Amino acid sequence: MAGKSERIVKMNFGNKKIIIMGLGSYKDGSGISAALFFAKKGANLLITDLKTKKELASQIKRLESFFLARTGLARIEGSKERLLTRTKYVLGRHRMQDFREADYIFKNPSVPKNSPYLKIAKKNKIPIINDWTIFFEERPQNLVIGVTGTKGKSTTATLIYQLLKNARKDATLCGNIGQSPLSILNKIKKPRGIEKINSIKNHRSDEFYTIGNFGKNKSLRDEGTIVVAELSSWLLHEFKDIKQSPRIAVITNLMPDHLDKYKNIKEYYKDKENIFRFQNKNDYLILNENDKNLRKIARKSKSRIVWYDGAHQNAAIAVAKLLKIPKSVAERAIKTFKGLSGRLEFIRGKNGVKYYNDTTATTPDATIYSLKSLSKYKGKIILISGGMDKNLDYKRLATEIPKYCKALILFKGTASEKIIKELLKLSKSDFNILNRVSDCSSMKKAVETAKKIASKDDIILLSPASTSFNMFKNEFDRGEQFNRFVKRLK
């Protein structure tokens, strides 16, 4: 990791009172992984979540199994179960007093940074941490390749990971893909061969090897596990407190997003910039040369900048070159890479109609990109879109929809309302698209409606350009439902 040579004071969690704000629903996500990590450290935990006990049943069951294997059952506040462990729950709400009386607050990435409860913690000078601030403390010498961007970070991070595995490197993939680094911490091997250096916890990884000579430093008997990290703006927000950035940072692009959570676009970009803010002259920043916003922020970098041409394959190749991975290995990894689910993913063809799942397109720009990627089907696309607005501008998307789409199906929500409003502003020549707009209250209805409209050689594309928390658990639930109903079509 890159950052100041003086590390923060080592965090000690034994017998500390720790509030986990947001248990979360992902199997190996931040909240549940932190709970298990702190429990093993002997901390006194209070887990608080706005979701109810019923909504978090599977996560609670997993924790209880862990506690049972050790000392007994955990107690849900208000239940008749006896407290036999150091863990308590406050579910369906948060309590202000809990954020005044703790040693640490662990913040799930989904918790808004402007939460009034976090403001209470800050006022009482209680440290706010996440899984990556802990990881940097536990594994300071491991090489981290961080990947962020508004769109394409999951695909890029996964391809880099696949490339490293093809090169027979010890590597792992975690972060914003639903895998907290804490869930696999015991599998992340530390570099070996550096034991002779005193006070090892006070040194950065670049004091033992340089990236350009990675794999060639004979003083390292084992370079340890390379960590490929997909980093969202929420995860990067806390990096400013620990003053750490990955040794190799990749940014795919920067576009407007999450403006329902940020005051403005500058604040959103500022969090993204933490991926390189604390790098030094020996570190690397890999940037997409086709993104004008990245060209602007590049001026702020203290590290070595490597530009790549657009596609995620080229970002992965740039990493491969830095790590001296043979070109043939990189090309083979790219050739065999199958892509990720929910990213313009072809699901099936039925009666001459092709179905594509692009559920991870949660911004207007992302949906525009997908429409242009299917440009050879211009005028034959039935777009399933809309949902809840993130305070984004839908004007450009509205102008593109009539160019590419023969019909538009919208989920109910504030984003859909904005799309309709922008479509109404178009000239009469584009106005006929409104004659083919339907609104749907479920994925089943959306798929069935699209099927009725479709003709041979048409494309049915799920690309929401928004979130859908009013109808689905998350974008992955939305995509899974689309796949399920598409596969049931007869």
mmCIF file of N, CA and C in Angstrom, residues 41-109:
data_model
loop_
_atom_site.group_PDB
_atom_site.id
_atom_site.type_symbol
_atom_site.label_atom_id
_atom_site.label_comp_id
_atom_site.label_asym_id
_atom_site.label_seq_id
_atom_site.Cartn_x
_atom_site.Cartn_y
_atom_site.Cartn_z
ATOM 1 N N LYS A 41 -11.546 -11.497 17.497
ATOM 2 C CA LYS A 41 -10.586 -10.657 18.212
ATOM 3 C C LYS A 41 -10.999 -10.425 19.664
ATOM 4 N N GLY A 42 -12.208 -10.901 20.028
ATOM 5 C CA GLY A 42 -12.661 -10.747 21.404
ATOM 6 C C GLY A 42 -13.284 -9.405 21.705
ATOM 7 N N ALA A 43 -13.843 -8.754 20.690
ATOM 8 C CA ALA A 43 -14.474 -7.449 20.892
ATOM 9 C C ALA A 43 -15.885 -7.602 21.435
ATOM 10 N N ASN A 44 -16.387 -6.527 22.037
ATOM 11 C CA ASN A 44 -17.781 -6.455 22.468
ATOM 12 C C ASN A 44 -18.570 -5.770 21.356
ATOM 13 N N LEU A 45 -19.438 -6.523 20.697
ATOM 14 C CA LEU A 45 -20.110 -6.027 19.497
ATOM 15 C C LEU A 45 -21.553 -5.613 19.749
ATOM 16 N N LEU A 46 -21.922 -4.524 19.108
ATOM 17 C CA LEU A 46 -23.333 -4.179 18.985
ATOM 18 C C LEU A 46 -23.589 -3.978 17.495
ATOM 19 N N ILE A 47 -24.442 -4.840 16.941
ATOM 20 C CA ILE A 47 -24.753 -4.788 15.520
ATOM 21 C C ILE A 47 -26.085 -4.081 15.339
ATOM 22 N N THR A 48 -26.068 -2.992 14.585
ATOM 23 C CA THR A 48 -27.289 -2.217 14.375
ATOM 24 C C THR A 48 -27.550 -2.063 12.880
ATOM 25 N N ASP A 49 -28.812 -2.260 12.498
ATOM 26 C CA ASP A 49 -29.179 -2.215 11.083
ATOM 27 C C ASP A 49 -30.631 -1.763 10.970
ATOM 28 N N LEU A 50 -30.923 -0.990 9.933
ATOM 29 C CA LEU A 50 -32.295 -0.546 9.711
ATOM 30 C C LEU A 50 -33.179 -1.688 9.226
ATOM 31 N N LYS A 51 -32.565 -2.750 8.731
ATOM 32 C CA LYS A 51 -33.335 -3.932 8.348
ATOM 33 C C LYS A 51 -33.773 -4.675 9.610
ATOM 34 N N THR A 52 -34.836 -5.442 9.469
ATOM 35 C CA THR A 52 -35.391 -6.170 10.607
ATOM 36 C C THR A 52 -34.715 -7.520 10.798
ATOM 37 N N LYS A 53 -35.026 -8.151 11.910
ATOM 38 C CA LYS A 53 -34.492 -9.480 12.208
ATOM 39 C C LYS A 53 -34.883 -10.463 11.106
ATOM 40 N N LYS A 54 -36.109 -10.349 10.620
ATOM 41 C CA LYS A 54 -36.588 -11.241 9.562
ATOM 42 C C LYS A 54 -35.800 -11.037 8.277
ATOM 43 N N GLU A 55 -35.538 -9.782 7.926
ATOM 44 C CA GLU A 55 -34.808 -9.479 6.692
ATOM 45 C C GLU A 55 -33.358 -9.945 6.753
ATOM 46 N N LEU A 56 -32.809 -10.011 7.960
ATOM 47 C CA LEU A 56 -31.404 -10.393 8.135
ATOM 48 C C LEU A 56 -31.252 -11.810 8.693
ATOM 49 N N ALA A 57 -32.301 -12.608 8.557
ATOM 50 C CA ALA A 57 -32.348 -13.935 9.177
ATOM 51 C C ALA A 57 -31.154 -14.812 8.811
ATOM 52 N N SER A 58 -30.794 -14.845 7.537
ATOM 53 C CA SER A 58 -29.702 -15.725 7.111
ATOM 54 C C SER A 58 -28.365 -15.283 7.690
ATOM 55 N N GLN A 59 -28.143 -13.964 7.780
ATOM 56 C CA GLN A 59 -26.892 -13.457 8.344
ATOM 57 C C GLN A 59 -26.821 -13.739 9.844
ATOM 58 N N ILE A 60 -27.927 -13.537 10.527
ATOM 59 C CA ILE A 60 -27.971 -13.774 11.972
ATOM 60 C C ILE A 60 -27.742 -15.253 12.271
ATOM 61 N N LYS A 61 -28.331 -16.112 11.449
ATOM 62 C CA LYS A 61 -28.148 -17.553 11.629
ATOM 63 C C LYS A 61 -26.677 -17.924 11.486
ATOM 64 N N ARG A 62 -26.016 -17.294 10.527
ATOM 65 C CA ARG A 62 -24.597 -17.570 10.308
ATOM 66 C C ARG A 62 -23.766 -17.134 11.515
ATOM 67 N N LEU A 63 -24.088 -15.975 12.063
ATOM 68 C CA LEU A 63 -23.373 -15.494 13.249
ATOM 69 C C LEU A 63 -23.627 -16.388 14.444
ATOM 70 N N GLU A 64 -24.874 -16.795 14.611
ATOM 71 C CA GLU A 64 -25.219 -17.639 15.750
ATOM 72 C C GLU A 64 -24.498 -18.984 15.669
ATOM 73 N N SER A 65 -24.316 -19.494 14.442
ATOM 74 C CA SER A 65 -23.591 -20.760 14.271
ATOM 75 C C SER A 65 -22.145 -20.594 14.720
ATOM 76 N N PHE A 66 -21.577 -19.444 14.385
ATOM 77 C CA PHE A 66 -20.205 -19.159 14.793
ATOM 78 C C PHE A 66 -20.103 -19.068 16.315
ATOM 79 N N PHE A 67 -21.040 -18.324 16.913
ATOM 80 C CA PHE A 67 -21.011 -18.146 18.364
ATOM 81 C C PHE A 67 -21.262 -19.469 19.092
ATOM 82 N N LEU A 68 -22.163 -20.271 18.539
ATOM 83 C CA LEU A 68 -22.470 -21.561 19.147
ATOM 84 C C LEU A 68 -21.229 -22.445 19.194
ATOM 85 N N ALA A 69 -20.462 -22.369 18.120
ATOM 86 C CA ALA A 69 -19.240 -23.169 18.056
ATOM 87 C C ALA A 69 -18.222 -22.714 19.089
ATOM 88 N N ARG A 70 -18.398 -21.496 19.594
ATOM 89 C CA ARG A 70 -17.452 -20.953 20.577
ATOM 90 C C ARG A 70 -18.040 -20.972 21.987
ATOM 91 N N THR A 71 -19.018 -20.073 22.204
ATOM 92 C CA THR A 71 -19.480 -19.928 23.588
ATOM 93 C C THR A 71 -20.994 -19.990 23.770
ATOM 94 N N GLY A 72 -21.777 -19.924 22.708
ATOM 95 C CA GLY A 72 -23.217 -19.951 22.895
ATOM 96 C C GLY A 72 -23.952 -19.048 21.942
ATOM 97 N N LEU A 73 -25.210 -18.773 22.252
ATOM 98 C CA LEU A 73 -26.065 -17.995 21.361
ATOM 99 C C LEU A 73 -25.921 -16.501 21.552
ATOM 100 N N ALA A 74 -26.117 -15.761 20.460
ATOM 101 C CA ALA A 74 -26.174 -14.305 20.541
ATOM 102 C C ALA A 74 -27.593 -13.900 20.886
ATOM 103 N N ARG A 75 -27.758 -12.715 21.429
ATOM 104 C CA ARG A 75 -29.081 -12.254 21.831
ATOM 105 C C ARG A 75 -29.597 -11.192 20.877
ATOM 106 N N ILE A 76 -30.810 -11.356 20.405
ATOM 107 C CA ILE A 76 -31.499 -10.315 19.666
ATOM 108 C C ILE A 76 -32.236 -9.468 20.690
ATOM 109 N N GLU A 77 -32.036 -8.157 20.652
ATOM 110 C CA GLU A 77 -32.626 -7.274 21.647
ATOM 111 C C GLU A 77 -34.140 -7.477 21.703
ATOM 112 N N GLY A 78 -34.682 -7.686 22.875
ATOM 113 C CA GLY A 78 -36.107 -7.871 23.062
ATOM 114 C C GLY A 78 -36.531 -9.331 23.060
ATOM 115 N N SER A 79 -35.639 -10.245 22.736
ATOM 116 C CA SER A 79 -35.991 -11.669 22.715
ATOM 117 C C SER A 79 -35.773 -12.272 24.097
ATOM 118 N N LYS A 80 -36.150 -13.529 24.235
ATOM 119 C CA LYS A 80 -36.032 -14.194 25.528
ATOM 120 C C LYS A 80 -34.739 -15.010 25.631
ATOM 121 N N GLU A 81 -33.942 -14.977 24.545
ATOM 122 C CA GLU A 81 -32.692 -15.730 24.582
ATOM 123 C C GLU A 81 -31.711 -15.071 25.544
ATOM 124 N N ARG A 82 -30.962 -15.892 26.263
ATOM 125 C CA ARG A 82 -29.998 -15.364 27.217
ATOM 126 C C ARG A 82 -28.731 -14.934 26.496
ATOM 127 N N LEU A 83 -28.123 -13.904 27.006
ATOM 128 C CA LEU A 83 -26.883 -13.397 26.432
ATOM 129 C C LEU A 83 -25.715 -14.262 26.892
ATOM 130 N N LEU A 84 -25.183 -15.050 25.955
ATOM 131 C CA LEU A 84 -24.071 -15.930 26.280
ATOM 132 C C LEU A 84 -22.810 -15.536 25.530
ATOM 133 N N THR A 85 -22.860 -14.436 24.797
ATOM 134 C CA THR A 85 -21.682 -13.958 24.080
ATOM 135 C C THR A 85 -21.561 -12.462 24.291
ATOM 136 N N ARG A 86 -20.580 -11.881 23.614
ATOM 137 C CA ARG A 86 -20.342 -10.446 23.726
ATOM 138 C C ARG A 86 -21.020 -9.677 22.608
ATOM 139 N N THR A 87 -22.031 -10.235 22.007
ATOM 140 C CA THR A 87 -22.678 -9.593 20.866
ATOM 141 C C THR A 87 -24.151 -9.323 21.143
ATOM 142 N N LYS A 88 -24.566 -8.094 20.787
ATOM 143 C CA LYS A 88 -25.969 -7.708 20.888
ATOM 144 C C LYS A 88 -26.422 -7.140 19.550
ATOM 145 N N TYR A 89 -27.738 -7.110 19.364
ATOM 146 C CA TYR A 89 -28.302 -6.567 18.132
ATOM 147 C C TYR A 89 -29.333 -5.480 18.445
ATOM 148 N N VAL A 90 -29.338 -4.457 17.626
ATOM 149 C CA VAL A 90 -30.420 -3.469 17.618
ATOM 150 C C VAL A 90 -30.858 -3.368 16.162
ATOM 151 N N LEU A 91 -31.999 -3.961 15.837
ATOM 152 C CA LEU A 91 -32.420 -4.081 14.449
ATOM 153 C C LEU A 91 -33.701 -3.308 14.168
ATOM 154 N N GLY A 92 -33.837 -2.888 12.921
ATOM 155 C CA GLY A 92 -34.996 -2.100 12.516
ATOM 156 C C GLY A 92 -34.875 -0.632 12.866
ATOM 157 N N ARG A 93 -33.741 -0.244 13.445
ATOM 158 C CA ARG A 93 -33.522 1.147 13.855
ATOM 159 C C ARG A 93 -32.067 1.317 14.296
ATOM 160 N N HIS A 94 -31.687 2.557 14.491
ATOM 161 C CA HIS A 94 -30.420 2.904 15.141
ATOM 162 C C HIS A 94 -30.752 3.711 16.396
ATOM 163 N N ARG A 95 -29.873 3.674 17.400
ATOM 164 C CA ARG A 95 -30.073 4.455 18.625
ATOM 165 C C ARG A 95 -28.931 5.456 18.764
ATOM 166 N N MET A 96 -29.281 6.690 19.033
ATOM 167 C CA MET A 96 -28.271 7.744 19.134
ATOM 168 C C MET A 96 -27.246 7.466 20.215
ATOM 169 N N GLN A 97 -27.679 6.903 21.353
ATOM 170 C CA GLN A 97 -26.746 6.705 22.465
ATOM 171 C C GLN A 97 -25.634 5.723 22.127
ATOM 172 N N ASP A 98 -25.925 4.806 21.206
ATOM 173 C CA ASP A 98 -24.907 3.821 20.830
ATOM 174 C C ASP A 98 -23.718 4.473 20.127
ATOM 175 N N PHE A 99 -23.951 5.593 19.498
ATOM 176 C CA PHE A 99 -22.902 6.268 18.736
ATOM 177 C C PHE A 99 -22.158 7.311 19.573
ATOM 178 N N ARG A 100 -22.509 7.367 20.845
ATOM 179 C CA ARG A 100 -21.779 8.231 21.789
ATOM 180 C C ARG A 100 -20.860 7.410 22.682
ATOM 181 N N GLU A 101 -21.104 6.090 22.748
ATOM 182 C CA GLU A 101 -20.446 5.255 23.750
ATOM 183 C C GLU A 101 -19.778 4.041 23.116
ATOM 184 N N ALA A 102 -18.854 4.268 22.214
ATOM 185 C CA ALA A 102 -18.160 3.163 21.553
ATOM 186 C C ALA A 102 -16.690 3.499 21.374
ATOM 187 N N ASP A 103 -15.881 2.461 21.179
ATOM 188 C CA ASP A 103 -14.455 2.667 20.894
ATOM 189 C C ASP A 103 -14.221 2.828 19.389
ATOM 190 N N TYR A 104 -15.041 2.111 18.595
ATOM 191 C CA TYR A 104 -14.953 2.208 17.140
ATOM 192 C C TYR A 104 -16.353 2.086 16.539
ATOM 193 N N ILE A 105 -16.560 2.752 15.406
ATOM 194 C CA ILE A 105 -17.774 2.564 14.607
ATOM 195 C C ILE A 105 -17.331 1.926 13.296
ATOM 196 N N PHE A 106 -17.841 0.736 13.005
ATOM 197 C CA PHE A 106 -17.565 0.118 11.713
ATOM 198 C C PHE A 106 -18.709 0.480 10.773
ATOM 199 N N LYS A 107 -18.375 1.147 9.679
ATOM 200 C CA LYS A 107 -19.375 1.652 8.736
ATOM 201 C C LYS A 107 -19.473 0.755 7.510
ATOM 202 N N ASN A 108 -20.644 0.179 7.296
ATOM 203 C CA ASN A 108 -20.908 -0.558 6.070
ATOM 204 C C ASN A 108 -20.913 0.426 4.900
ATOM 205 N N PRO A 109 -20.374 0.046 3.729
ATOM 206 C CA PRO A 109 -20.320 0.977 2.597
ATOM 207 C C PRO A 109 -21.667 1.561 2.190
#
